[in-house]
């Protein structure tokens, strides 16, 4: 409101100018979520992607916590593997943000399902009860986590397909060059 006293403007004009200055400053300096150098807000459906990535971070944090809270070895190993592979996927997408839309199913289904199963397993574990029904559910959970681990691996491999093809081509070119130079492989 210094504008009011500095320029001797009416209150409503000084208030409007102050509000416009604040809004402009906020819009210019607001934080923008990025993946690599790509600004998410600039992407089509950027809001949905931002929400998806924030949810993924929460899910990954939950998997990391679950891996330290689960006592049973095989289930803990599967959750640890899910966390490691999920981290690799997120790191890969940081470097290749154009492929994020290819991982939508991973974000919206596989990752949240893994979190839900891990958290439910912890709840069962905390009961301390050992019944046949609980053992059956524990075995099913272990099996489901194993299936999810394979799905995570498949998603990662699917994302890396172009890189793998590029590597194969580079190897073939190397072999051809070595053959031309008379070097046997």
mmCIF file of C-alpha atoms in Angstrom:
data_model
loop_
_atom_site.group_PDB
_atom_site.id
_atom_site.type_symbol
_atom_site.label_atom_id
_atom_site.label_comp_id
_atom_site.label_asym_id
_atom_site.label_seq_id
_atom_site.Cartn_x
_atom_site.Cartn_y
_atom_site.Cartn_z
ATOM 1 C CA UNK A 1 0.000 0.000 0.000
ATOM 2 C CA UNK A 2 3.034 2.223 -0.241
ATOM 3 C CA UNK A 3 1.716 3.094 -3.700
ATOM 4 C CA UNK A 4 -1.224 4.847 -2.023
ATOM 5 C CA UNK A 5 1.047 7.229 -0.124
ATOM 6 C CA UNK A 6 3.814 7.494 -2.729
ATOM 7 C CA UNK A 7 1.617 8.463 -5.678
ATOM 8 C CA UNK A 8 -1.374 9.811 -3.743
ATOM 9 C CA UNK A 9 -3.714 7.469 -5.652
ATOM 10 C CA UNK A 10 -7.167 6.530 -4.455
ATOM 11 C CA UNK A 11 -7.274 3.382 -2.324
ATOM 12 C CA UNK A 12 -9.032 1.256 -4.945
ATOM 13 C CA UNK A 13 -6.441 2.093 -7.661
ATOM 14 C CA UNK A 14 -3.493 1.465 -5.330
ATOM 15 C CA UNK A 15 -5.081 -1.839 -4.254
ATOM 16 C CA UNK A 16 -5.663 -2.938 -7.865
ATOM 17 C CA UNK A 17 -2.081 -2.061 -8.892
ATOM 18 C CA UNK A 18 -0.697 -3.921 -5.856
ATOM 19 C CA UNK A 19 -2.817 -6.980 -6.618
ATOM 20 C CA UNK A 20 -1.705 -6.999 -10.256
ATOM 21 C CA UNK A 21 1.954 -6.641 -9.235
ATOM 22 C CA UNK A 22 1.636 -9.519 -6.766
ATOM 23 C CA UNK A 23 -0.099 -11.771 -9.310
ATOM 24 C CA UNK A 24 2.512 -11.010 -11.969
ATOM 25 C CA UNK A 25 5.379 -11.706 -9.571
ATOM 26 C CA UNK A 26 3.795 -14.995 -8.488
ATOM 27 C CA UNK A 27 3.246 -16.176 -12.054
ATOM 28 C CA UNK A 28 6.842 -15.368 -13.004
ATOM 29 C CA UNK A 29 8.460 -16.985 -9.971
ATOM 30 C CA UNK A 30 6.188 -19.943 -9.143
ATOM 31 C CA UNK A 31 7.954 -23.295 -8.881
ATOM 32 C CA UNK A 32 7.589 -25.505 -11.929
ATOM 33 C CA UNK A 33 7.908 -29.281 -11.723
ATOM 34 C CA UNK A 34 10.473 -30.648 -14.157
ATOM 35 C CA UNK A 35 11.541 -34.008 -15.429
ATOM 36 C CA UNK A 36 15.051 -33.595 -16.665
ATOM 37 C CA UNK A 37 14.876 -30.338 -18.626
ATOM 38 C CA UNK A 38 11.215 -30.833 -19.555
ATOM 39 C CA UNK A 39 8.705 -28.627 -17.712
ATOM 40 C CA UNK A 40 5.655 -30.740 -16.920
ATOM 41 C CA UNK A 41 3.273 -27.788 -17.161
ATOM 42 C CA UNK A 42 4.319 -27.352 -20.790
ATOM 43 C CA UNK A 43 3.274 -30.901 -21.700
ATOM 44 C CA UNK A 44 -0.191 -31.854 -22.874
ATOM 45 C CA UNK A 45 -2.072 -33.072 -19.791
ATOM 46 C CA UNK A 46 0.743 -31.672 -17.633
ATOM 47 C CA UNK A 47 -1.457 -31.516 -14.529
ATOM 48 C CA UNK A 48 -2.317 -35.197 -14.836
ATOM 49 C CA UNK A 49 1.358 -36.086 -15.314
ATOM 50 C CA UNK A 50 2.353 -34.009 -12.291
ATOM 51 C CA UNK A 51 -0.254 -35.769 -10.152
ATOM 52 C CA UNK A 52 0.848 -39.147 -11.504
ATOM 53 C CA UNK A 53 4.512 -38.451 -10.678
ATOM 54 C CA UNK A 54 3.744 -37.150 -7.190
ATOM 55 C CA UNK A 55 1.625 -40.249 -6.527
ATOM 56 C CA UNK A 56 4.470 -42.410 -7.844
ATOM 57 C CA UNK A 57 6.879 -40.764 -5.420
ATOM 58 C CA UNK A 58 4.483 -41.466 -2.531
ATOM 59 C CA UNK A 59 4.083 -45.074 -3.678
ATOM 60 C CA UNK A 60 7.854 -45.535 -3.950
ATOM 61 C CA UNK A 61 8.374 -44.063 -0.474
ATOM 62 C CA UNK A 62 5.739 -46.486 0.867
ATOM 63 C CA UNK A 63 7.491 -49.444 -0.814
ATOM 64 C CA UNK A 64 10.799 -48.397 0.704
ATOM 65 C CA UNK A 65 9.233 -48.207 4.179
ATOM 66 C CA UNK A 66 7.476 -51.540 3.664
ATOM 67 C CA UNK A 67 10.712 -53.265 2.697
ATOM 68 C CA UNK A 68 12.112 -52.453 6.121
ATOM 69 C CA UNK A 69 8.913 -53.353 8.018
ATOM 70 C CA UNK A 70 8.215 -56.755 6.434
ATOM 71 C CA UNK A 71 9.797 -59.632 8.343
ATOM 72 C CA UNK A 72 9.180 -62.618 6.033
ATOM 73 C CA UNK A 73 12.173 -63.073 3.725
ATOM 74 C CA UNK A 74 10.616 -63.812 0.334
ATOM 75 C CA UNK A 75 7.967 -61.100 0.625
ATOM 76 C CA UNK A 76 10.570 -58.587 1.813
ATOM 77 C CA UNK A 77 12.841 -59.529 -1.105
ATOM 78 C CA UNK A 78 10.010 -59.009 -3.588
ATOM 79 C CA UNK A 79 9.151 -55.604 -2.116
ATOM 80 C CA UNK A 80 12.836 -54.620 -2.140
ATOM 81 C CA UNK A 81 13.054 -55.712 -5.790
ATOM 82 C CA UNK A 82 9.921 -53.723 -6.627
ATOM 83 C CA UNK A 83 11.468 -50.654 -5.024
ATOM 84 C CA UNK A 84 14.791 -51.106 -6.854
ATOM 85 C CA UNK A 85 13.179 -51.689 -10.258
ATOM 86 C CA UNK A 86 10.735 -48.835 -9.679
ATOM 87 C CA UNK A 87 13.664 -46.561 -8.871
ATOM 88 C CA UNK A 88 15.389 -47.623 -12.099
ATOM 89 C CA UNK A 89 12.216 -46.890 -14.053
ATOM 90 C CA UNK A 90 11.841 -43.437 -12.512
ATOM 91 C CA UNK A 91 15.536 -42.671 -13.089
ATOM 92 C CA UNK A 92 15.207 -43.794 -16.707
ATOM 93 C CA UNK A 93 12.156 -41.590 -17.196
ATOM 94 C CA UNK A 94 14.079 -38.641 -15.703
ATOM 95 C CA UNK A 95 16.578 -39.067 -18.527
ATOM 96 C CA UNK A 96 13.930 -39.878 -21.183
ATOM 97 C CA UNK A 97 10.866 -37.802 -20.236
ATOM 98 C CA UNK A 98 9.294 -38.239 -23.662
ATOM 99 C CA UNK A 99 8.538 -41.856 -22.681
ATOM 100 C CA UNK A 100 6.505 -41.023 -19.577
ATOM 101 C CA UNK A 101 3.217 -41.592 -21.342
ATOM 102 C CA UNK A 102 4.363 -45.141 -22.202
ATOM 103 C CA UNK A 103 4.670 -45.823 -18.475
ATOM 104 C CA UNK A 104 1.171 -44.618 -17.579
ATOM 105 C CA UNK A 105 -0.033 -48.136 -16.706
ATOM 106 C CA UNK A 106 3.018 -48.621 -14.479
ATOM 107 C CA UNK A 107 2.201 -45.413 -12.596
ATOM 108 C CA UNK A 108 -1.552 -45.789 -12.381
ATOM 109 C CA UNK A 109 -1.870 -49.504 -11.699
ATOM 110 C CA UNK A 110 1.266 -51.569 -11.048
ATOM 111 C CA UNK A 111 2.952 -49.186 -8.639
ATOM 112 C CA UNK A 112 -0.164 -48.384 -6.604
ATOM 113 C CA UNK A 113 -1.109 -52.079 -6.475
ATOM 114 C CA UNK A 114 2.356 -52.980 -5.198
ATOM 115 C CA UNK A 115 2.045 -50.361 -2.482
ATOM 116 C CA UNK A 116 -1.430 -51.547 -1.484
ATOM 117 C CA UNK A 117 -0.336 -55.205 -1.281
ATOM 118 C CA UNK A 118 2.772 -54.361 0.737
ATOM 119 C CA UNK A 119 0.802 -52.223 3.193
ATOM 120 C CA UNK A 120 -1.894 -54.871 3.591
ATOM 121 C CA UNK A 121 0.768 -57.510 4.163
ATOM 122 C CA UNK A 122 2.241 -55.376 6.934
ATOM 123 C CA UNK A 123 -1.215 -55.102 8.501
ATOM 124 C CA UNK A 124 -1.562 -58.891 8.428
ATOM 125 C CA UNK A 125 1.918 -59.297 9.835
ATOM 126 C CA UNK A 126 1.154 -56.925 12.700
ATOM 127 C CA UNK A 127 -1.812 -59.028 13.829
ATOM 128 C CA UNK A 128 0.593 -61.780 14.845
ATOM 129 C CA UNK A 129 -2.125 -64.336 14.176
ATOM 130 C CA UNK A 130 -1.217 -67.603 12.455
ATOM 131 C CA UNK A 131 -4.325 -69.212 10.941
ATOM 132 C CA UNK A 132 -4.727 -71.268 7.788
ATOM 133 C CA UNK A 133 -6.692 -68.470 6.123
ATOM 134 C CA UNK A 134 -4.032 -65.894 6.961
ATOM 135 C CA UNK A 135 -1.298 -68.210 5.726
ATOM 136 C CA UNK A 136 -3.208 -68.676 2.469
ATOM 137 C CA UNK A 137 -3.556 -64.895 2.055
ATOM 138 C CA UNK A 138 0.134 -64.428 2.850
ATOM 139 C CA UNK A 139 1.063 -66.996 0.203
ATOM 140 C CA UNK A 140 -1.232 -65.301 -2.325
ATOM 141 C CA UNK A 141 0.311 -61.934 -1.496
ATOM 142 C CA UNK A 142 3.795 -63.345 -1.963
ATOM 143 C CA UNK A 143 2.750 -64.750 -5.342
ATOM 144 C CA UNK A 144 1.089 -61.463 -6.383
ATOM 145 C CA UNK A 145 4.209 -59.483 -5.443
ATOM 146 C CA UNK A 146 6.287 -61.884 -7.522
ATOM 147 C CA UNK A 147 3.962 -61.280 -10.489
ATOM 148 C CA UNK A 148 4.243 -57.520 -9.954
ATOM 149 C CA UNK A 149 8.040 -57.807 -9.887
ATOM 150 C CA UNK A 150 7.869 -59.439 -13.326
ATOM 151 C CA UNK A 151 5.504 -56.695 -14.522
ATOM 152 C CA UNK A 152 7.928 -54.012 -13.274
ATOM 153 C CA UNK A 153 10.789 -55.746 -15.094
ATOM 154 C CA UNK A 154 8.689 -55.983 -18.263
ATOM 155 C CA UNK A 155 7.838 -52.276 -18.057
ATOM 156 C CA UNK A 156 11.494 -51.355 -17.635
ATOM 157 C CA UNK A 157 12.513 -53.549 -20.545
ATOM 158 C CA UNK A 158 9.727 -52.079 -22.679
ATOM 159 C CA UNK A 159 10.909 -48.557 -21.924
ATOM 160 C CA UNK A 160 14.491 -49.460 -22.778
ATOM 161 C CA UNK A 161 13.649 -51.162 -26.097
ATOM 162 C CA UNK A 162 14.978 -48.295 -28.215
ATOM 163 C CA UNK A 163 18.192 -48.118 -26.210
ATOM 164 C CA UNK A 164 18.663 -51.877 -26.527
ATOM 165 C CA UNK A 165 18.105 -51.736 -30.283
ATOM 166 C CA UNK A 166 20.608 -48.867 -30.569
ATOM 167 C CA UNK A 167 23.171 -50.902 -28.615
ATOM 168 C CA UNK A 168 22.634 -53.925 -30.859
ATOM 169 C CA UNK A 169 23.141 -51.757 -33.935
ATOM 170 C CA UNK A 170 26.303 -50.253 -32.449
ATOM 171 C CA UNK A 171 27.656 -53.749 -31.759
ATOM 172 C CA UNK A 172 26.892 -54.868 -35.332
ATOM 173 C CA UNK A 173 28.655 -51.779 -36.726
ATOM 174 C CA UNK A 174 31.640 -52.491 -34.469
ATOM 175 C CA UNK A 175 31.808 -56.093 -35.681
ATOM 176 C CA UNK A 176 31.585 -54.959 -39.313
ATOM 177 C CA UNK A 177 34.377 -52.414 -38.791
ATOM 178 C CA UNK A 178 36.594 -54.982 -37.087
ATOM 179 C CA UNK A 179 35.976 -57.437 -39.922
ATOM 180 C CA UNK A 180 36.884 -54.778 -42.504
ATOM 181 C CA UNK A 181 40.108 -54.117 -40.624
ATOM 182 C CA UNK A 182 40.883 -57.829 -40.659
ATOM 183 C CA UNK A 183 40.451 -58.340 -36.931
ATOM 184 C CA UNK A 184 38.813 -61.645 -36.086
ATOM 185 C CA UNK A 185 36.258 -61.726 -33.321
#
